[in-house]
Amino acid sequence: MIELSHIHRNFQVGEQSVHALDDVTLRIAAGEYVSIMGPSGSGKSTLLNLIGLLDRPDSGSYRLKGEDVTSLDDDRQARVRNREIGFVFQMFHLVPRLTALENVELPLLLAGMAATERRPLAEQALQSMQLDNRAHHKPEQLSGGQRQRVAIARAIVTRPDVLLADEPTGNLDHESGREVIHILERLNADGLTLLMVTHDPEMGQRARRKLLMRDGRMEE
Amino acid sequence: MIELSHIHRNFQVGEQSVHALDDVTLRIAAGEYVSIMGPSGSGKSTLLNLIGLLDRPDSGSYRLKGEDVTSLDDDRQARVRNREIGFVFQMFHLVPRLTALENVELPLLLAGMAATERRPLAEQALQSMQLDNRAHHKPEQLSGGQRQRVAIARAIVTRPDVLLADEPTGNLDHESGREVIHILERLNADGLTLLMVTHDPEMGQRARRKLLMRDGRMEE
Ligand SMILES: Nc1ncnc2c1ncn2[C@@H]1O[C@H](COP(=O)(O)OP(=O)(O)OP(=O)(O)O)[C@@H](O)[C@H]1O
Ligand SMILES: Nc1ncnc2c1ncn2[C@@H]1O[C@H](COP(=O)(O)OP(=O)(O)OP(=O)(O)O)[C@@H](O)[C@H]1O
Ligand SMILES: [Mg+2]
Ligand SMILES: [Mg+2]
């Protein structure tokens, strides 16, 4: 499903060069449930952005479902991304002028679905996150944890093949966090490939495969 | 130090009325170390914003160091806030076009301090957060946990009387989280009044006084 080979990603800030990903090689099969833990700044979000086709490596290759996606142009990458990948961002990235419901509908709208079809799907996704009573709130009218759950609802509403979740429970109390993980695990049981970055050891331990990052390098 | 009496805070969204704070009465003495936990959406950030003079109650009163601050106009509130309160925001709210170091210097600059004085203080604060090697990065060039730590450094650099921390370790690994809490606890030992909202029971348990919020109400 996901094959990374000798991936490097550097960032330049003035004279300083940050080696965010340092020779990462990783294979993830369809349907796997993988957690990625590691210190703050160790490269987890950078790795997820790369897998999610939101960033490109400086060297190395990335094959998604057997297709070399490293060399695709921006438009082709965007289409693959929208079709196959769901992403829960560490910083949520909700659209400020849209309501919670409209935010969750957005990927379905981008996929060309009609309003009458996408509305019930979006409502269902919000309901599974216990947010049906916040459907018409804009992001600034939501708590931190509610925004995080809207971001999760948006990522799963299209039933993607791969879900990349960057610290999906960081702003949630224990109870809400467990409910979210149960939903993601049910989707995984139905075939979703699930990659979760987390700082919560209790959440990380639940994955069938546990990866650790340190200074841009991957350990198993 | 902090006296809230019968505080109510409602939000109106279309036809829906959200009772974010429901008859909250609370006294916190100078130098206390208080944690506030509770479900997502229970009113913790709303409470902290109110105490931090970033929001006003709809009814009830708030006395800070014996002075009724509820009735102060915006300018007076801003001056009290800048002088006495440090705030670590759940969403960080760093200034995008400033570097990490400039972000940490900002409260000192607003307090009228010269560049030669504020620079070493800001560098020290960043160093205590293990971020001296990220001083010249802008927020978008930092990881989530690094941004969070810059927000913490900025909140403590002025040595305020009260520190309001809204989920200060939500994006940090266990190790970094503990280092941050140790620094905040040392400041508390030196007299800082510390109020911390957290979803991490291990962090919440360390406080000398533990509060719980549920549906806008406070329990002890
Ligand atoms: N756009 C950028 N420019 C420069 N440096 C960057 C940029 N993005 C990330 N970095 C640096 O790359 C390193 C890895 O960042 P990344 O966001 O992947 O870390 P992370 O493991 O997700 O951390 P956290 O747990 O704090 O979210 C960090 O040291 C960060 O400062
Ligand atoms: N500006 C607003 N307009 C309307 N409703 C709001 C607004 N801000 C907050 N709310 C609502 O008030 C309630 C309390 O929000 P608050 O941000 O205080 O929760 P919280 O306890 O900090 O939650 P979390 O743990 O998720 O951060 C939530 O149900 C939220 O939807
Ligand atoms: Mg990250
Ligand atoms: Mg909050």
Coordinates of C-alpha atoms and ligand atoms in Angstrom, one line a residue:
Chain A
M1 CA 0.0 0.0 0.0
I2 CA 2.7 2.5 1.2
E3 CA 6.3 2.0 0.3
L4 CA 8.9 4.6 1.2
S5 CA 12.5 4.0 0.1
H6 CA 15.5 6.0 1.4
I7 CA 13.4 9.2 2.0
H8 CA 15.2 12.4 2.9
R9 CA 13.6 15.7 3.7
N10 CA 15.6 18.8 4.6
F11 CA 14.5 22.3 5.6
Q12 CA 16.6 25.3 5.1
V13 CA 16.3 28.2 7.6
G14 CA 18.9 30.9 6.9
E15 CA 22.2 29.2 7.4
Q16 CA 20.7 26.3 9.3
S17 CA 19.8 23.0 7.7
V18 CA 17.2 20.8 9.5
H19 CA 17.3 17.1 8.5
A20 CA 13.6 16.4 9.3
L21 CA 13.6 13.0 7.6
D22 CA 16.8 11.1 7.5
D23 CA 16.9 8.0 5.3
V24 CA 13.5 6.6 6.1
T25 CA 12.5 3.3 4.5
L26 CA 9.1 1.9 5.4
R27 CA 6.5 -0.5 4.0
I28 CA 2.9 -0.5 5.2
A29 CA 0.5 -3.1 3.8
A30 CA -3.2 -2.4 3.1
G31 CA -5.3 -2.7 6.2
E32 CA -2.5 -2.3 8.7
Y33 CA -2.9 -0.4 12.0
V34 CA 0.3 1.5 12.8
S35 CA 1.1 4.0 15.5
I36 CA 4.1 6.4 15.3
M37 CA 5.5 7.9 18.5
G38 CA 8.6 10.0 19.2
P39 CA 9.8 13.2 20.7
S40 CA 8.5 16.6 19.7
G41 CA 10.4 17.7 16.6
S42 CA 11.5 14.1 15.6
G43 CA 9.8 14.3 12.1
K44 CA 6.4 12.6 12.6
S45 CA 4.3 15.4 11.0
T46 CA 6.8 15.8 8.2
L47 CA 6.6 12.0 7.5
L48 CA 2.8 12.1 7.5
N49 CA 2.6 15.1 5.2
L50 CA 4.9 13.3 2.8
I51 CA 2.8 10.1 2.9
G52 CA -0.3 12.3 2.5
L53 CA 1.1 13.9 -0.7
L54 CA 1.1 17.3 0.9
D55 CA 4.9 17.5 0.6
R56 CA 7.6 16.0 -1.5
P57 CA 10.9 14.3 -0.5
D58 CA 14.2 15.8 -1.5
S59 CA 15.4 12.3 -2.4
G60 CA 14.2 8.7 -2.3
S61 CA 10.9 7.3 -3.6
Y62 CA 7.3 6.8 -2.6
R63 CA 5.0 4.2 -4.1
L64 CA 1.3 4.3 -3.2
K65 CA -0.6 1.2 -4.2
G66 CA 2.3 0.3 -6.5
E67 CA 2.3 3.7 -8.3
D68 CA 5.3 5.9 -8.1
V69 CA 3.7 9.1 -6.7
T70 CA 6.9 11.0 -6.1
S71 CA 7.1 12.1 -9.7
L72 CA 3.5 13.1 -10.2
D73 CA 2.8 16.8 -10.8
D74 CA 0.8 18.8 -8.3
D75 CA -2.6 18.3 -10.0
R76 CA -2.2 14.5 -10.3
Q77 CA -1.0 14.4 -6.6
A78 CA -4.0 16.4 -5.5
R79 CA -6.4 14.0 -7.3
V80 CA -4.8 10.9 -5.8
R81 CA -4.8 12.5 -2.4
N82 CA -8.5 13.5 -2.5
R83 CA -9.5 10.1 -3.8
E84 CA -7.6 7.8 -1.5
I85 CA -6.3 9.6 1.6
G86 CA -8.0 11.1 4.7
F87 CA -5.9 13.4 6.8
V88 CA -6.5 14.6 10.4
F89 CA -4.1 17.6 10.8
Q90 CA -2.3 18.3 14.1
M91 CA -3.5 21.9 13.7
F92 CA -6.9 20.9 12.3
H93 CA -7.0 23.4 9.4
L94 CA -10.7 23.8 9.3
V95 CA -12.2 26.4 7.0
P96 CA -13.0 29.4 9.2
R97 CA -16.0 30.7 7.3
L98 CA -17.7 27.3 7.0
T99 CA -19.8 25.7 9.7
A100 CA -18.8 22.3 11.2
L101 CA -21.2 20.5 8.9
E102 CA -20.0 22.4 5.8
N103 CA -16.4 21.6 6.8
V104 CA -17.2 17.9 7.0
E105 CA -19.1 18.0 3.6
L106 CA -16.2 19.7 1.9
P107 CA -14.3 16.6 0.7
L108 CA -17.6 15.1 -0.6
L109 CA -18.3 18.3 -2.5
L110 CA -14.8 18.3 -3.9
A111 CA -15.5 14.7 -5.0
G112 CA -18.5 15.9 -7.0
M113 CA -21.3 14.6 -4.7
A114 CA -24.7 16.3 -4.8
A115 CA -25.9 18.2 -1.7
T116 CA -28.8 15.8 -1.0
E117 CA -26.3 12.9 -0.9
R118 CA -23.5 14.5 1.1
R119 CA -25.6 16.1 3.8
P120 CA -26.7 12.8 5.5
L121 CA -23.2 11.4 5.3
A122 CA -21.7 14.5 6.9
E123 CA -24.4 14.6 9.6
Q124 CA -23.7 10.9 10.3
A125 CA -20.0 11.6 10.6
L126 CA -20.6 14.5 13.0
Q127 CA -23.0 12.4 15.0
S128 CA -20.4 9.6 15.4
M129 CA -18.2 12.3 17.0
Q130 CA -21.0 13.5 19.4
L131 CA -21.2 16.8 17.6
D132 CA -24.6 16.8 15.9
N133 CA -25.6 19.7 18.3
R134 CA -22.7 21.8 17.0
A135 CA -23.3 21.3 13.3
H136 CA -23.9 25.0 12.6
H137 CA -21.1 26.4 14.7
K138 CA -18.1 27.9 12.9
P139 CA -14.7 26.7 14.1
E140 CA -14.2 29.8 16.3
Q141 CA -17.4 28.9 18.1
L142 CA -16.1 25.5 19.0
S143 CA -13.8 24.3 21.8
G144 CA -10.4 22.9 20.9
G145 CA -11.5 19.3 21.3
Q146 CA -14.6 19.9 19.2
R147 CA -12.5 21.4 16.4
Q148 CA -10.4 18.3 16.5
R149 CA -13.4 16.0 16.3
V150 CA -14.7 18.0 13.3
A151 CA -11.3 17.5 11.6
I152 CA -11.6 13.7 12.3
A153 CA -15.2 13.6 11.0
R154 CA -14.0 15.4 7.8
A155 CA -11.2 12.9 7.3
I156 CA -13.4 9.8 7.5
V157 CA -16.5 11.0 5.7
T158 CA -15.2 9.9 2.3
R159 CA -14.3 6.4 3.5
P160 CA -10.7 6.8 2.2
D161 CA -8.3 3.8 1.8
V162 CA -5.7 5.4 4.0
L163 CA -6.3 7.5 7.1
L164 CA -3.4 9.6 8.4
A165 CA -4.1 11.0 11.8
D166 CA -1.7 13.4 13.3
E167 CA -2.2 13.4 17.1
P168 CA -6.0 13.0 16.8
T169 CA -6.7 13.0 20.6
G170 CA -4.3 15.7 21.7
N171 CA -7.1 18.0 22.7
L172 CA -9.6 15.4 23.9
D173 CA -10.4 14.2 27.4
H174 CA -9.8 10.5 28.0
E175 CA -13.4 9.5 27.3
S176 CA -13.8 11.4 24.0
G177 CA -10.3 10.1 23.0
R178 CA -11.3 6.5 23.5
E179 CA -14.6 7.0 21.6
V180 CA -12.7 8.4 18.6
I181 CA -10.1 5.6 18.7
H182 CA -12.9 3.0 18.7
I183 CA -14.4 4.5 15.6
L184 CA -11.1 4.6 13.8
E185 CA -10.4 1.0 14.9
R186 CA -13.8 -0.1 13.5
L187 CA -13.0 1.5 10.2
N188 CA -9.6 -0.3 10.3
A189 CA -11.4 -3.6 11.0
D190 CA -13.4 -2.9 7.8
G191 CA -10.2 -2.5 5.8
L192 CA -9.0 1.1 6.3
T193 CA -5.2 1.4 6.5
L194 CA -4.7 3.5 9.7
L195 CA -1.5 5.4 10.5
M196 CA -1.7 7.4 13.7
V197 CA 0.9 9.7 15.2
T198 CA 0.3 10.1 18.9
H199 CA 2.0 11.3 22.1
D200 CA -0.4 9.2 24.2
P201 CA 1.3 5.9 25.1
E202 CA -2.0 4.3 25.9
M203 CA -3.3 5.1 22.4
G204 CA 0.0 4.1 20.8
Q205 CA 0.0 0.7 22.4
R206 CA -3.3 -0.3 20.9
A207 CA -1.8 -0.3 17.3
R208 CA -0.8 -3.7 15.9
R209 CA 2.5 -2.2 14.8
K210 CA 4.4 0.5 16.7
L211 CA 7.0 2.7 15.1
L212 CA 9.3 5.2 16.9
M213 CA 10.9 8.3 15.4
R214 CA 13.9 10.1 16.7
D215 CA 15.9 12.8 15.0
G216 CA 14.3 12.1 11.6
R217 CA 15.0 8.4 11.7
M218 CA 12.6 5.6 12.0
E219 CA 12.9 2.6 14.4
E220 CA 10.7 -0.4 14.8
Chain B
M1 CA -6.0 36.7 44.2
I2 CA -8.8 35.5 41.9
E3 CA -12.4 35.7 43.1
L4 CA -15.2 34.7 40.7
S5 CA -18.8 35.0 42.0
H6 CA -21.8 33.6 40.2
I7 CA -20.3 33.9 36.8
H8 CA -22.4 33.1 33.8
R9 CA -21.3 33.1 30.1
N10 CA -23.6 32.3 27.3
F11 CA -22.9 32.1 23.6
Q12 CA -25.7 32.6 21.0
V13 CA -25.4 30.7 17.7
G14 CA -28.5 31.3 15.5
E15 CA -31.4 30.0 17.6
Q16 CA -29.2 27.9 19.9
S17 CA -28.0 29.2 23.2
V18 CA -24.9 27.6 24.7
H19 CA -24.5 28.0 28.5
A20 CA -20.7 27.8 28.5
L21 CA -20.3 28.9 32.1
D22 CA -23.1 28.2 34.5
D23 CA -23.0 29.9 37.9
V24 CA -19.3 29.5 38.6
T25 CA -18.1 30.6 42.0
L26 CA -14.4 30.1 42.7
R27 CA -11.6 31.6 44.9
I28 CA -8.0 31.1 44.2
A29 CA -5.4 32.4 46.6
A30 CA -2.0 33.8 45.6
G31 CA 0.6 31.1 45.0
E32 CA -1.9 28.3 44.6
Y33 CA -1.3 25.4 42.1
V34 CA -4.7 24.4 40.5
S35 CA -5.5 22.0 37.8
I36 CA -8.8 22.1 35.9
M37 CA -9.9 18.9 34.1
G38 CA -13.2 18.0 32.4
P39 CA -14.8 16.8 29.2
S40 CA -14.2 18.4 25.8
G41 CA -16.7 21.4 25.6
S42 CA -17.2 21.6 29.3
G43 CA -16.2 25.3 29.6
K44 CA -12.5 25.2 30.6
S45 CA -11.1 27.5 27.9
T46 CA -14.0 29.9 28.4
L47 CA -13.3 30.0 32.1
L48 CA -9.6 30.6 31.5
N49 CA -10.3 33.4 28.9
L50 CA -12.5 35.1 31.4
I51 CA -9.9 34.9 34.2
G52 CA -7.3 36.1 31.7
L53 CA -9.4 39.2 30.9
L54 CA -9.8 38.1 27.3
D55 CA -13.6 37.8 27.7
R56 CA -16.3 39.2 30.0
P57 CA -19.0 37.4 31.9
D58 CA -22.7 38.0 31.1
S59 CA -23.4 38.2 34.8
G60 CA -21.5 37.8 38.1
S61 CA -18.4 39.5 39.3
Y62 CA -14.6 39.0 39.0
R63 CA -12.1 40.5 41.5
L64 CA -8.4 40.2 40.7
K65 CA -6.2 41.1 43.6
G66 CA -9.1 42.7 45.3
E67 CA -10.0 44.9 42.4
D68 CA -13.3 44.5 40.5
V69 CA -12.1 44.0 37.0
T70 CA -15.4 43.1 35.4
S71 CA -16.3 46.7 35.0
L72 CA -13.0 48.0 33.6
D73 CA -13.0 49.2 30.0
D74 CA -11.0 47.4 27.4
D75 CA -7.9 49.5 27.7
R76 CA -7.7 49.2 31.5
Q77 CA -8.3 45.4 31.2
A78 CA -5.6 45.1 28.6
R79 CA -3.1 46.9 30.9
V80 CA -3.9 44.7 33.9
R81 CA -3.7 41.7 31.7
N82 CA -0.3 42.6 30.2
R83 CA 1.1 43.5 33.6
E84 CA -0.1 40.6 35.7
I85 CA -1.2 37.6 33.6
G86 CA 0.7 35.1 31.4
F87 CA -1.4 33.0 29.1
V88 CA -0.6 29.8 27.2
F89 CA -3.3 29.4 24.6
Q90 CA -4.7 26.0 23.6
M91 CA -4.2 27.2 20.0
F92 CA -0.9 28.9 20.7
H93 CA -1.7 32.1 18.8
L94 CA 1.9 32.9 17.8
V95 CA 2.5 35.8 15.5
P96 CA 3.2 34.2 12.1
R97 CA 5.6 36.8 10.7
L98 CA 7.8 36.9 13.8
T99 CA 10.5 34.3 14.7
A100 CA 10.3 32.2 17.8
L101 CA 12.6 34.6 19.6
E102 CA 10.7 37.7 18.5
N103 CA 7.4 36.0 19.6
V104 CA 8.9 35.4 23.1
E105 CA 10.2 39.0 23.2
L106 CA 6.9 40.5 22.3
P107 CA 5.4 40.8 25.9
L108 CA 8.6 42.5 27.0
L109 CA 8.5 44.9 24.1
L110 CA 4.9 45.7 24.9
A111 CA 6.0 46.4 28.5
G112 CA 8.5 49.0 27.2
M113 CA 11.7 47.0 27.7
A114 CA 14.7 47.9 25.6
A115 CA 16.0 45.3 23.0
T116 CA 19.4 44.8 24.9
E117 CA 17.4 43.9 28.0
R118 CA 14.7 41.7 26.5
R119 CA 16.9 39.7 24.2
P120 CA 18.8 37.7 26.9
L121 CA 15.5 37.1 28.8
A122 CA 13.8 35.7 25.7
E123 CA 16.8 33.6 24.9
Q124 CA 16.8 32.2 28.4
A125 CA 13.1 31.4 28.2
L126 CA 13.6 29.6 24.9
Q127 CA 16.6 27.7 26.3
S128 CA 14.6 26.5 29.2
M129 CA 12.2 25.0 26.7
Q130 CA 15.1 23.3 24.7
L131 CA 14.4 25.6 21.7
D132 CA 17.5 27.8 21.5
N133 CA 18.3 26.1 18.2
R134 CA 15.0 27.1 16.8
A135 CA 15.1 30.8 17.8
H136 CA 15.1 32.1 14.2
H137 CA 12.4 29.8 12.9
K138 CA 8.9 31.2 12.2
P139 CA 5.9 29.3 13.6
E140 CA 5.2 27.6 10.3
Q141 CA 8.8 26.3 10.4
L142 CA 8.2 24.6 13.8
S143 CA 6.6 21.3 14.8
G144 CA 3.4 21.4 16.8
G145 CA 5.1 20.7 20.1
Q146 CA 7.8 23.3 19.4
R147 CA 5.1 26.0 18.8
Q148 CA 3.5 25.0 22.0
R149 CA 6.7 25.4 23.8
V150 CA 7.3 28.8 22.3
A151 CA 3.9 29.8 23.5
I152 CA 4.9 28.7 27.0
A153 CA 8.2 30.6 26.9
R154 CA 6.3 33.7 25.8
A155 CA 3.8 33.3 28.7
I156 CA 6.5 33.0 31.4
V157 CA 9.2 35.5 30.1
T158 CA 7.5 38.5 31.9
R159 CA 7.4 36.6 35.2
P160 CA 3.7 37.3 35.6
D161 CA 1.8 37.0 38.9
V162 CA -0.7 34.5 37.4
L163 CA 0.0 31.9 34.7
L164 CA -3.1 30.5 32.9
A165 CA -2.1 27.4 30.9
D166 CA -4.7 25.9 28.6
E167 CA -3.5 22.4 27.9
P168 CA 0.2 23.2 27.8
T169 CA 1.4 19.7 27.1
G170 CA -1.3 18.5 24.6
N171 CA 1.2 18.4 21.7
L172 CA 4.2 17.2 23.7
D173 CA 5.7 13.8 24.2
H174 CA 5.9 12.5 27.8
E175 CA 9.5 13.7 28.3
S176 CA 9.1 17.2 27.0
G177 CA 5.8 17.5 28.9
R178 CA 7.4 16.7 32.2
E179 CA 10.2 19.1 31.6
V180 CA 7.7 21.9 31.0
I181 CA 5.7 21.0 34.1
H182 CA 8.9 21.0 36.2
I183 CA 9.6 24.6 35.0
L184 CA 6.1 25.8 35.8
E185 CA 6.2 24.1 39.2
R186 CA 9.5 25.8 40.0
L187 CA 7.9 29.1 39.2
N188 CA 5.0 28.2 41.4
A189 CA 7.4 27.4 44.2
D190 CA 8.8 30.9 43.8
G191 CA 5.3 32.4 44.2
L192 CA 3.6 32.2 40.8
T193 CA -0.2 31.5 40.9
L194 CA -0.6 28.6 38.5
L195 CA -3.9 27.5 36.9
M196 CA -3.5 24.7 34.4
V197 CA -6.2 23.2 32.2
T198 CA -5.2 19.7 31.2
H199 CA -6.6 16.5 29.7
D200 CA -3.7 14.5 31.0
P201 CA -4.6 12.9 34.4
E202 CA -1.0 12.4 35.3
M203 CA -0.3 16.2 34.9
G204 CA -3.6 17.1 36.6
Q205 CA -2.9 14.9 39.6
R206 CA 0.3 16.9 40.4
A207 CA -1.6 20.1 41.3
R208 CA -2.3 20.7 44.9
R209 CA -5.9 21.6 44.1
K210 CA -7.9 19.7 41.4
L211 CA -11.0 21.1 39.9
L212 CA -13.4 19.4 37.6
M213 CA -15.7 21.1 35.0
R214 CA -18.8 19.6 33.5
D215 CA -21.4 21.3 31.3
G216 CA -20.2 24.8 32.4
R217 CA -20.3 24.0 36.1
M218 CA -17.4 23.7 38.5
E219 CA -16.9 20.9 41.0
E220 CA -14.1 20.4 43.5
Ligands
LIG1 N1 8.8 24.3 7.2 C1 9.9 24.0 8.0 N2 11.0 24.8 7.9 C2 12.0 24.5 8.8 N3 12.1 23.5 9.7 C3 11.0 22.8 9.8 C4 9.8 23.0 9.0 N4 8.8 22.1 9.4 C5 9.4 21.4 10.3 N5 10.6 21.8 10.6 C6 11.5 21.2 11.6 O1 11.6 19.8 11.3 C7 11.6 19.0 12.5 C8 10.5 18.0 12.4 O2 9.3 18.6 12.5 P1 7.9 17.8 12.6 O3 6.8 18.8 12.5 O4 7.9 16.7 11.6 O5 8.0 17.2 14.1 P2 7.0 16.3 14.9 O6 7.7 15.0 15.2 O7 5.7 16.3 14.3 O8 6.9 17.1 16.3 P3 5.7 17.3 17.3 O9 5.5 16.1 18.1 O10 6.2 18.5 18.1 O11 4.5 17.7 16.5 C9 11.4 20.0 13.7 O12 12.7 20.1 14.3 C10 11.0 21.3 13.0 O13 11.6 22.4 13.7
LIG2 N1 -17.6 31.8 20.5 C1 -18.4 30.7 20.8 N2 -19.7 30.7 20.2 C2 -20.5 29.7 20.5 N3 -20.2 28.7 21.3 C3 -19.0 28.6 21.9 C4 -18.1 29.7 21.6 N4 -16.9 29.3 22.3 C5 -17.2 28.2 22.9 N5 -18.4 27.7 22.6 C6 -19.1 26.5 23.2 O1 -19.0 26.6 24.6 C7 -18.7 25.3 25.1 C8 -17.4 25.5 26.0 O2 -16.3 25.7 25.2 P1 -14.8 25.7 25.8 O3 -13.9 26.1 24.6 O4 -14.7 26.5 27.0 O5 -14.6 24.1 26.1 P2 -13.4 23.4 26.7 O6 -13.8 22.8 28.0 O7 -12.2 24.2 26.7 O8 -13.2 22.2 25.7 P3 -11.9 21.4 25.1 O9 -11.5 20.5 26.2 O10 -12.4 20.7 23.9 O11 -10.9 22.4 24.8 C9 -18.5 24.4 24.0 O12 -19.6 23.5 23.9 C10 -18.4 25.3 22.7 O13 -19.1 24.7 21.6
MG3 MG 3.8 17.0 14.7
MG4 MG -10.4 24.2 25.6

